[in-house]
Short mmCIF file of C-alpha atoms in Angstrom, two decimals:
data_model
loop_
_atom_site.label_atom_id
_atom_site.label_comp_id
_atom_site.label_asym_id
_atom_site.label_seq_id
_atom_site.Cartn_x
_atom_site.Cartn_y
_atom_site.Cartn_z
CA UNK A 1 -41.26 -27.21 48.17
CA UNK A 2 -42.91 -29.97 46.24
CA UNK A 3 -41.40 -31.84 43.27
CA UNK A 4 -43.20 -29.73 40.68
CA UNK A 5 -41.84 -26.47 42.05
CA UNK A 6 -38.36 -27.97 42.32
CA UNK A 7 -38.56 -29.18 38.70
CA UNK A 8 -39.86 -25.78 37.57
CA UNK A 9 -36.96 -23.98 39.31
CA UNK A 10 -34.43 -26.35 37.70
CA UNK A 11 -36.04 -25.76 34.27
CA UNK A 12 -35.85 -22.00 34.82
CA UNK A 13 -32.20 -22.25 35.94
CA UNK A 14 -31.35 -24.38 32.87
CA UNK A 15 -33.17 -21.88 30.62
CA UNK A 16 -31.24 -18.94 32.12
CA UNK A 17 -27.92 -20.78 31.70
CA UNK A 18 -28.72 -21.64 28.06
CA UNK A 19 -29.74 -18.04 27.37
CA UNK A 20 -26.49 -16.77 28.93
CA UNK A 21 -24.47 -19.27 26.87
CA UNK A 22 -26.24 -18.16 23.69
CA UNK A 23 -25.53 -14.52 24.49
CA UNK A 24 -21.81 -15.30 25.05
CA UNK A 25 -21.70 -17.29 21.81
CA UNK A 26 -23.31 -14.42 19.86
CA UNK A 27 -20.81 -11.99 21.36
CA UNK A 28 -17.90 -14.26 20.39
CA UNK A 29 -19.18 -14.66 16.83
CA UNK A 30 -19.66 -10.89 16.45
CA UNK A 31 -16.15 -10.29 17.80
CA UNK A 32 -14.65 -12.73 15.29
CA UNK A 33 -16.64 -11.15 12.44
CA UNK A 34 -15.43 -7.69 13.50
CA UNK A 35 -11.79 -8.83 13.57
CA UNK A 36 -12.11 -10.51 10.16
CA UNK A 37 -13.64 -7.36 8.64
CA UNK A 38 -10.88 -5.15 10.07
CA UNK A 39 -8.18 -7.51 8.76
CA UNK A 40 -9.83 -7.66 5.33
CA UNK A 41 -9.96 -3.86 5.12
CA UNK A 42 -6.30 -3.59 6.17
CA UNK A 43 -5.19 -6.19 3.64
CA UNK A 44 -7.28 -4.71 0.86
CA UNK A 45 -6.12 -1.14 1.29
CA UNK A 46 -2.66 -2.01 2.53
CA UNK A 47 -0.56 1.10 2.80
CA UNK A 48 -2.23 3.52 0.41
CA UNK A 49 0.09 6.39 1.30
CA UNK A 50 3.29 4.50 0.52
CA UNK A 51 5.37 6.44 -1.96
CA UNK A 52 8.68 5.49 -3.51
CA UNK A 53 11.19 7.54 -5.41
CA UNK A 54 13.83 6.89 -8.04
CA UNK A 55 16.71 9.28 -8.53
CA UNK A 56 18.50 10.04 -11.82
CA UNK A 57 21.60 12.18 -11.92
CA UNK A 58 22.08 14.90 -14.55
CA UNK A 59 22.97 18.58 -14.55
CA UNK A 60 19.86 20.60 -15.31
CA UNK A 61 21.98 23.77 -15.53
CA UNK A 62 23.72 22.32 -18.60
CA UNK A 63 20.38 21.57 -20.27
CA UNK A 64 19.94 17.92 -19.31
CA UNK A 65 16.45 16.75 -18.46
CA UNK A 66 15.14 13.39 -17.27
CA UNK A 67 11.48 12.55 -17.95
CA UNK A 68 9.44 9.47 -17.21
CA UNK A 69 6.39 7.81 -18.70
CA UNK A 70 4.39 5.05 -16.99
CA UNK A 71 2.69 2.53 -19.29
CA UNK A 72 -0.11 1.60 -16.85
CA UNK A 73 -0.83 4.27 -14.22
CA UNK A 74 -3.38 2.03 -12.48
CA UNK A 75 -0.42 -0.03 -11.18
CA UNK A 76 1.96 2.77 -10.28
CA UNK A 77 1.21 6.46 -10.55
CA UNK A 78 3.77 9.26 -10.83
CA UNK A 79 2.97 11.59 -7.94
CA UNK A 80 5.49 14.33 -8.62
CA UNK A 81 9.02 14.98 -9.79
CA UNK A 82 11.56 17.62 -8.91
CA UNK A 83 15.21 18.55 -9.31
CA UNK A 84 17.63 18.97 -6.40
CA UNK A 85 21.42 19.14 -6.26
CA UNK A 86 22.15 17.51 -9.61
CA UNK A 87 19.49 14.85 -9.22
CA UNK A 88 16.09 14.42 -10.83
CA UNK A 89 13.75 12.76 -8.35
CA UNK A 90 10.64 10.86 -9.48
CA UNK A 91 8.08 9.98 -6.81
CA UNK A 92 5.64 7.14 -7.43
CA UNK A 93 2.63 5.89 -5.53
CA UNK A 94 1.54 2.25 -5.53
CA UNK A 95 -1.80 1.51 -7.16
CA UNK A 96 -3.43 -1.79 -8.02
CA UNK A 97 -1.58 -5.07 -7.81
CA UNK A 98 0.10 -5.82 -11.13
CA UNK A 99 3.04 -5.10 -13.41
CA UNK A 100 3.94 -2.25 -15.74
CA UNK A 101 6.94 -0.43 -17.18
CA UNK A 102 8.36 3.01 -16.50
CA UNK A 103 10.41 4.54 -19.30
CA UNK A 104 12.99 7.17 -18.34
CA UNK A 105 14.41 9.39 -21.07
CA UNK A 106 17.34 11.80 -20.88
CA UNK A 107 17.37 14.75 -23.27
CA UNK A 108 19.53 17.85 -23.64
CA UNK A 109 18.60 21.32 -24.77
CA UNK A 110 15.78 22.49 -27.01
CA UNK A 111 16.05 19.62 -29.50
CA UNK A 112 14.50 17.03 -27.14
CA UNK A 113 16.77 14.48 -28.78
CA UNK A 114 16.85 11.38 -26.58
CA UNK A 115 20.39 10.79 -25.36
CA UNK A 116 19.54 7.85 -23.14
CA UNK A 117 16.47 5.70 -22.52
CA UNK A 118 16.04 3.31 -19.60
CA UNK A 119 13.06 0.98 -19.14
CA UNK A 120 12.28 -0.21 -15.65
CA UNK A 121 9.89 -3.06 -14.87
CA UNK A 122 7.64 -2.19 -11.96
CA UNK A 123 5.43 -4.51 -9.95
CA UNK A 124 3.06 -3.83 -7.07
CA UNK A 125 2.08 -6.59 -4.67
CA UNK A 126 -1.12 -6.97 -2.65
CA UNK A 127 0.43 -4.96 0.21
CA UNK A 128 1.14 -1.97 -2.08
CA UNK A 129 4.85 -2.67 -2.01
CA UNK A 130 6.63 -1.58 -5.20
CA UNK A 131 9.48 -3.50 -6.79
CA UNK A 132 11.59 -1.90 -9.53
CA UNK A 133 13.34 -4.39 -11.84
CA UNK A 134 12.52 -7.12 -9.32
CA UNK A 135 14.17 -5.25 -6.45
CA UNK A 136 12.54 -3.54 -3.51
CA UNK A 137 13.78 -0.33 -1.93
CA UNK A 138 15.82 -2.44 0.52
CA UNK A 139 17.74 -4.06 -2.35
CA UNK A 140 18.35 -1.00 -4.55
CA UNK A 141 19.91 2.21 -3.19
CA UNK A 142 18.30 4.34 -5.94
CA UNK A 143 14.82 3.45 -4.67
CA UNK A 144 13.69 5.15 -1.51
CA UNK A 145 10.46 4.78 0.40
CA UNK A 146 8.95 8.11 1.43
CA UNK A 147 6.97 8.33 4.67
CA UNK A 148 6.13 12.03 4.48
CA UNK A 149 5.93 14.80 1.97
CA UNK A 150 9.20 16.03 0.47
CA UNK A 151 9.81 19.76 0.27
CA UNK A 152 10.45 20.76 -3.31
#
């Protein structure tokens, strides 16, 4: 083998090594981009199915009725409410990050006269976690996180 052939083989070997290194680098960059996109999607959507409930006690059989009104339903949306065993249950779903108020009113009978009104400050963080009056479900026994549908 003469010097030219030897030099040509070394150039070819160097070229193949550089090409392989470029391919590995492209694969690494694409992997990092994929991971970043997946993390961004997870952080953006958080836990969209997280639901929380607040319970208010009153005897529906004696004509008492709890109702709620949300000032900004883009932050927290009432999903459903029901009555069970002397307790009115209000289920909320986290929406956009922000703050709003939920107003609970207790009435009795046909008159719809408000006997009691309670305003609760509600905030939703970037992970779709709801806080009621600055407390999460772990800090307030009346707030419960729901992982699955509740039978009504």
